[in-house]
Amino acid sequence: MQTLIPHLWYDKEALEAARFYTSVFPESQLDWTYHLSDTPSGDAQLVQFRLVNMTLAAISAGPYFHLNESMSLMVQVSKKEEVDRLYQSLSQNGKVFMPLGEYPFNAYYVWFEDQYGLSWQLLYNSEQTVSHHLEICLLFSKDQVGSAEDFLQKYVSLLPGAELGQRSYYAQGEASLPQAKLNYGELVLPNQKLIVMDHGYGGENGFNEAFSLMIYVNSPEEMAAYYDAFSSVKEAEQCGWVKDEFDISWQIVPQKLMEAYGNPAQADRLKAVNAAILEMKRLDYQRIVDLL
């Protein structure tokens, strides 16, 4: 199972977006939905779905956070015509950041935002043995420009099985901001890579809660260790959410809880669990598991 689960926040469109994405990508499916009542932002809908090799989660929970280009999904595709198809399907009513074409780093590339605000980078990779492969990409922008390398060095020691992968740096004068250093870096995890880079021009939007990273845990000790290592903004701790020094939001969640959301037989027990979670800042692993 992948280490990091992308979690996408929408106003009301989580299920609609998930259905759209799973209709576009092959070997994809909607896993489950769950209606969450009486949250601070009203009723919410949780969704889990799979796109090819990647599991994602989403929530409809009000217009409080908005997706932007600082976090995107990078899709490597083995055929140019499939890049064209994905681009035509996903980009409708969206916004293009870098038009489809040839670039020094890739022969056929495009970067755009879809109608739901999610950013995509599509790349042609003729040497790829699978038709599609998705990864998460973090673009360190605004005040965080220059922090991509620090992020790699921190999390390579914190995430299980993590290793540093390929890294390349801006040549002198290539970026407009002198603090921009890393133009491509990889944190290699079991079954996935996390791509990171500094924005060479600063960017207009930074990380926020609309695109967070979920980690599933299986013990109180594991949960506490992640909280202690990741949380740098005390006031951001709420219902299992934490924020690190790079302004990236994380959710540390019992794996059994996420499995329960996908199990209709757990519906009655989940009511008590959800009520308890709303009173927590850092989640109480043992209490949640006991209630399940």
mmCIF file of N, CA and C in Angstrom, residues 28-88:
data_model
loop_
_atom_site.group_PDB
_atom_site.id
_atom_site.type_symbol
_atom_site.label_atom_id
_atom_site.label_comp_id
_atom_site.label_asym_id
_atom_site.label_seq_id
_atom_site.Cartn_x
_atom_site.Cartn_y
_atom_site.Cartn_z
ATOM 1 N N SER A 28 -9.501 2.250 -12.952
ATOM 2 C CA SER A 28 -9.810 3.159 -11.849
ATOM 3 C C SER A 28 -11.205 2.868 -11.333
ATOM 4 N N GLN A 29 -11.452 3.227 -10.075
ATOM 5 C CA GLN A 29 -12.750 2.913 -9.501
ATOM 6 C C GLN A 29 -13.035 3.788 -8.286
ATOM 7 N N LEU A 30 -14.324 3.936 -7.997
ATOM 8 C CA LEU A 30 -14.787 4.567 -6.768
ATOM 9 C C LEU A 30 -14.874 3.478 -5.709
ATOM 10 N N ASP A 31 -14.140 3.632 -4.604
ATOM 11 C CA ASP A 31 -14.114 2.593 -3.571
ATOM 12 C C ASP A 31 -15.305 2.698 -2.629
ATOM 13 N N TRP A 32 -15.519 3.885 -2.065
ATOM 14 C CA TRP A 32 -16.636 4.061 -1.148
ATOM 15 C C TRP A 32 -16.922 5.546 -0.913
ATOM 16 N N THR A 33 -18.125 5.815 -0.410
ATOM 17 C CA THR A 33 -18.494 7.158 0.041
ATOM 18 C C THR A 33 -19.096 7.033 1.437
ATOM 19 N N TYR A 34 -18.987 8.098 2.196
ATOM 20 C CA TYR A 34 -19.527 8.086 3.556
ATOM 21 C C TYR A 34 -20.047 9.480 3.882
ATOM 22 N N HIS A 35 -21.260 9.557 4.418
ATOM 23 C CA HIS A 35 -21.873 10.832 4.793
ATOM 24 C C HIS A 35 -21.570 11.126 6.256
ATOM 25 N N LEU A 36 -20.931 12.251 6.493
ATOM 26 C CA LEU A 36 -20.514 12.655 7.834
ATOM 27 C C LEU A 36 -21.407 13.797 8.296
ATOM 28 N N SER A 37 -22.147 13.596 9.386
ATOM 29 C CA SER A 37 -23.115 14.591 9.853
ATOM 30 C C SER A 37 -22.562 15.426 10.998
ATOM 31 N N ASP A 38 -23.099 16.639 11.107
ATOM 32 C CA ASP A 38 -22.876 17.502 12.276
ATOM 33 C C ASP A 38 -21.405 17.830 12.509
ATOM 34 N N THR A 39 -20.679 18.144 11.449
ATOM 35 C CA THR A 39 -19.307 18.632 11.602
ATOM 36 C C THR A 39 -19.351 20.143 11.802
ATOM 37 N N PRO A 40 -18.244 20.775 12.212
ATOM 38 C CA PRO A 40 -18.241 22.236 12.373
ATOM 39 C C PRO A 40 -18.626 22.986 11.102
ATOM 40 N N SER A 41 -18.397 22.374 9.932
ATOM 41 C CA SER A 41 -18.763 23.025 8.669
ATOM 42 C C SER A 41 -20.058 22.451 8.089
ATOM 43 N N GLY A 42 -20.850 21.767 8.938
ATOM 44 C CA GLY A 42 -22.083 21.161 8.470
ATOM 45 C C GLY A 42 -21.861 19.726 8.038
ATOM 46 N N ASP A 43 -22.795 19.191 7.279
ATOM 47 C CA ASP A 43 -22.643 17.828 6.785
ATOM 48 C C ASP A 43 -21.518 17.769 5.751
ATOM 49 N N ALA A 44 -20.815 16.656 5.733
ATOM 50 C CA ALA A 44 -19.701 16.470 4.806
ATOM 51 C C ALA A 44 -19.808 15.091 4.171
ATOM 52 N N GLN A 45 -19.167 14.943 3.038
ATOM 53 C CA GLN A 45 -19.140 13.652 2.350
ATOM 54 C C GLN A 45 -17.699 13.234 2.129
ATOM 55 N N LEU A 46 -17.365 12.038 2.599
ATOM 56 C CA LEU A 46 -16.038 11.471 2.394
ATOM 57 C C LEU A 46 -16.077 10.530 1.198
ATOM 58 N N VAL A 47 -15.006 10.522 0.435
ATOM 59 C CA VAL A 47 -14.916 9.681 -0.756
ATOM 60 C C VAL A 47 -13.521 9.073 -0.821
ATOM 61 N N GLN A 48 -13.443 7.807 -1.172
ATOM 62 C CA GLN A 48 -12.158 7.198 -1.504
ATOM 63 C C GLN A 48 -12.260 6.598 -2.898
ATOM 64 N N PHE A 49 -11.230 6.828 -3.713
ATOM 65 C CA PHE A 49 -11.229 6.300 -5.069
ATOM 66 C C PHE A 49 -9.805 5.970 -5.498
ATOM 67 N N ARG A 50 -9.704 5.223 -6.581
ATOM 68 C CA ARG A 50 -8.398 4.802 -7.084
ATOM 69 C C ARG A 50 -8.247 5.201 -8.535
ATOM 70 N N LEU A 51 -7.098 5.808 -8.861
ATOM 71 C CA LEU A 51 -6.732 6.119 -10.236
ATOM 72 C C LEU A 51 -5.473 5.330 -10.578
ATOM 73 N N VAL A 52 -5.613 4.301 -11.362
ATOM 74 C CA VAL A 52 -4.513 3.443 -11.805
ATOM 75 C C VAL A 52 -3.757 2.921 -10.579
ATOM 76 N N ASN A 53 -2.580 3.470 -10.301
ATOM 77 C CA ASN A 53 -1.739 2.985 -9.199
ATOM 78 C C ASN A 53 -1.926 3.748 -7.902
ATOM 79 N N MET A 54 -2.779 4.762 -7.889
ATOM 80 C CA MET A 54 -2.857 5.664 -6.732
ATOM 81 C C MET A 54 -4.233 5.651 -6.079
ATOM 82 N N THR A 55 -4.259 5.485 -4.750
ATOM 83 C CA THR A 55 -5.469 5.673 -3.959
ATOM 84 C C THR A 55 -5.536 7.123 -3.509
ATOM 85 N N LEU A 56 -6.721 7.724 -3.619
ATOM 86 C CA LEU A 56 -6.937 9.105 -3.200
ATOM 87 C C LEU A 56 -8.160 9.178 -2.307
ATOM 88 N N ALA A 57 -8.202 10.210 -1.469
ATOM 89 C CA ALA A 57 -9.367 10.500 -0.648
ATOM 90 C C ALA A 57 -9.812 11.925 -0.940
ATOM 91 N N ALA A 58 -11.093 12.184 -0.731
ATOM 92 C CA ALA A 58 -11.619 13.529 -0.956
ATOM 93 C C ALA A 58 -12.749 13.786 0.022
ATOM 94 N N ILE A 59 -13.032 15.064 0.239
ATOM 95 C CA ILE A 59 -14.108 15.450 1.136
ATOM 96 C C ILE A 59 -14.829 16.671 0.577
ATOM 97 N N SER A 60 -16.144 16.665 0.673
ATOM 98 C CA SER A 60 -16.954 17.864 0.446
ATOM 99 C C SER A 60 -17.276 18.438 1.811
ATOM 100 N N ALA A 61 -16.688 19.591 2.130
ATOM 101 C CA ALA A 61 -16.836 20.121 3.488
ATOM 102 C C ALA A 61 -16.904 21.642 3.521
ATOM 103 N N GLY A 62 -17.364 22.254 2.435
ATOM 104 C CA GLY A 62 -17.544 23.698 2.439
ATOM 105 C C GLY A 62 -16.432 24.455 1.734
ATOM 106 N N PRO A 63 -16.670 25.745 1.471
ATOM 107 C CA PRO A 63 -15.770 26.553 0.628
ATOM 108 C C PRO A 63 -14.636 27.211 1.399
ATOM 109 N N TYR A 64 -14.000 26.469 2.289
ATOM 110 C CA TYR A 64 -13.021 27.084 3.191
ATOM 111 C C TYR A 64 -11.595 27.045 2.646
ATOM 112 N N PHE A 65 -11.301 26.069 1.810
ATOM 113 C CA PHE A 65 -9.965 25.939 1.234
ATOM 114 C C PHE A 65 -10.105 25.671 -0.262
ATOM 115 N N HIS A 66 -9.097 26.089 -1.017
ATOM 116 C CA HIS A 66 -9.178 25.966 -2.470
ATOM 117 C C HIS A 66 -7.890 25.356 -3.022
ATOM 118 N N LEU A 67 -8.055 24.365 -3.859
ATOM 119 C CA LEU A 67 -6.912 23.736 -4.513
ATOM 120 C C LEU A 67 -6.173 24.751 -5.377
ATOM 121 N N ASN A 68 -4.859 24.571 -5.490
ATOM 122 C CA ASN A 68 -4.068 25.429 -6.365
ATOM 123 C C ASN A 68 -2.890 24.641 -6.929
ATOM 124 N N GLU A 69 -2.056 25.319 -7.707
ATOM 125 C CA GLU A 69 -0.991 24.655 -8.451
ATOM 126 C C GLU A 69 0.218 24.265 -7.618
ATOM 127 N N SER A 70 0.236 24.601 -6.311
ATOM 128 C CA SER A 70 1.392 24.229 -5.491
ATOM 129 C C SER A 70 1.477 22.724 -5.256
ATOM 130 N N MET A 71 0.349 22.029 -5.349
ATOM 131 C CA MET A 71 0.340 20.568 -5.282
ATOM 132 C C MET A 71 -0.414 20.046 -6.493
ATOM 133 N N SER A 72 0.179 19.092 -7.162
ATOM 134 C CA SER A 72 -0.432 18.567 -8.375
ATOM 135 C C SER A 72 -0.241 17.062 -8.447
ATOM 136 N N LEU A 73 -0.943 16.456 -9.384
ATOM 137 C CA LEU A 73 -0.731 15.049 -9.708
ATOM 138 C C LEU A 73 0.053 14.985 -11.008
ATOM 139 N N MET A 74 1.181 14.297 -10.962
ATOM 140 C CA MET A 74 2.041 14.139 -12.131
ATOM 141 C C MET A 74 1.780 12.765 -12.733
ATOM 142 N N VAL A 75 1.427 12.737 -14.011
ATOM 143 C CA VAL A 75 1.063 11.492 -14.684
ATOM 144 C C VAL A 75 2.040 11.234 -15.826
ATOM 145 N N GLN A 76 2.798 10.161 -15.726
ATOM 146 C CA GLN A 76 3.663 9.740 -16.822
ATOM 147 C C GLN A 76 2.897 8.746 -17.691
ATOM 148 N N VAL A 77 2.937 8.981 -18.994
ATOM 149 C CA VAL A 77 2.122 8.230 -19.947
ATOM 150 C C VAL A 77 3.030 7.673 -21.039
ATOM 151 N N SER A 78 2.771 6.437 -21.446
ATOM 152 C CA SER A 78 3.680 5.754 -22.374
ATOM 153 C C SER A 78 3.420 6.070 -23.843
ATOM 154 N N LYS A 79 2.280 6.713 -24.163
ATOM 155 C CA LYS A 79 1.960 7.028 -25.559
ATOM 156 C C LYS A 79 1.532 8.489 -25.685
ATOM 157 N N LYS A 80 2.031 9.163 -26.733
ATOM 158 C CA LYS A 80 1.691 10.569 -26.943
ATOM 159 C C LYS A 80 0.195 10.767 -27.148
ATOM 160 N N GLU A 81 -0.438 9.865 -27.885
ATOM 161 C CA GLU A 81 -1.867 10.020 -28.141
ATOM 162 C C GLU A 81 -2.690 9.910 -26.858
ATOM 163 N N GLU A 82 -2.162 9.189 -25.872
ATOM 164 C CA GLU A 82 -2.856 9.108 -24.585
ATOM 165 C C GLU A 82 -2.659 10.389 -23.788
ATOM 166 N N VAL A 83 -1.496 11.027 -23.921
ATOM 167 C CA VAL A 83 -1.322 12.359 -23.338
ATOM 168 C C VAL A 83 -2.374 13.300 -23.909
ATOM 169 N N ASP A 84 -2.568 13.256 -25.226
ATOM 170 C CA ASP A 84 -3.572 14.102 -25.878
ATOM 171 C C ASP A 84 -4.967 13.831 -25.323
ATOM 172 N N ARG A 85 -5.319 12.553 -25.198
ATOM 173 C CA ARG A 85 -6.667 12.202 -24.722
ATOM 174 C C ARG A 85 -6.895 12.682 -23.302
ATOM 175 N N LEU A 86 -5.931 12.422 -22.418
ATOM 176 C CA LEU A 86 -6.072 12.861 -21.032
ATOM 177 C C LEU A 86 -6.173 14.375 -20.942
ATOM 178 N N TYR A 87 -5.337 15.061 -21.697
ATOM 179 C CA TYR A 87 -5.349 16.522 -21.677
ATOM 180 C C TYR A 87 -6.697 17.065 -22.146
ATOM 181 N N GLN A 88 -7.208 16.535 -23.235
ATOM 182 C CA GLN A 88 -8.490 17.002 -23.754
ATOM 183 C C GLN A 88 -9.625 16.736 -22.770
#
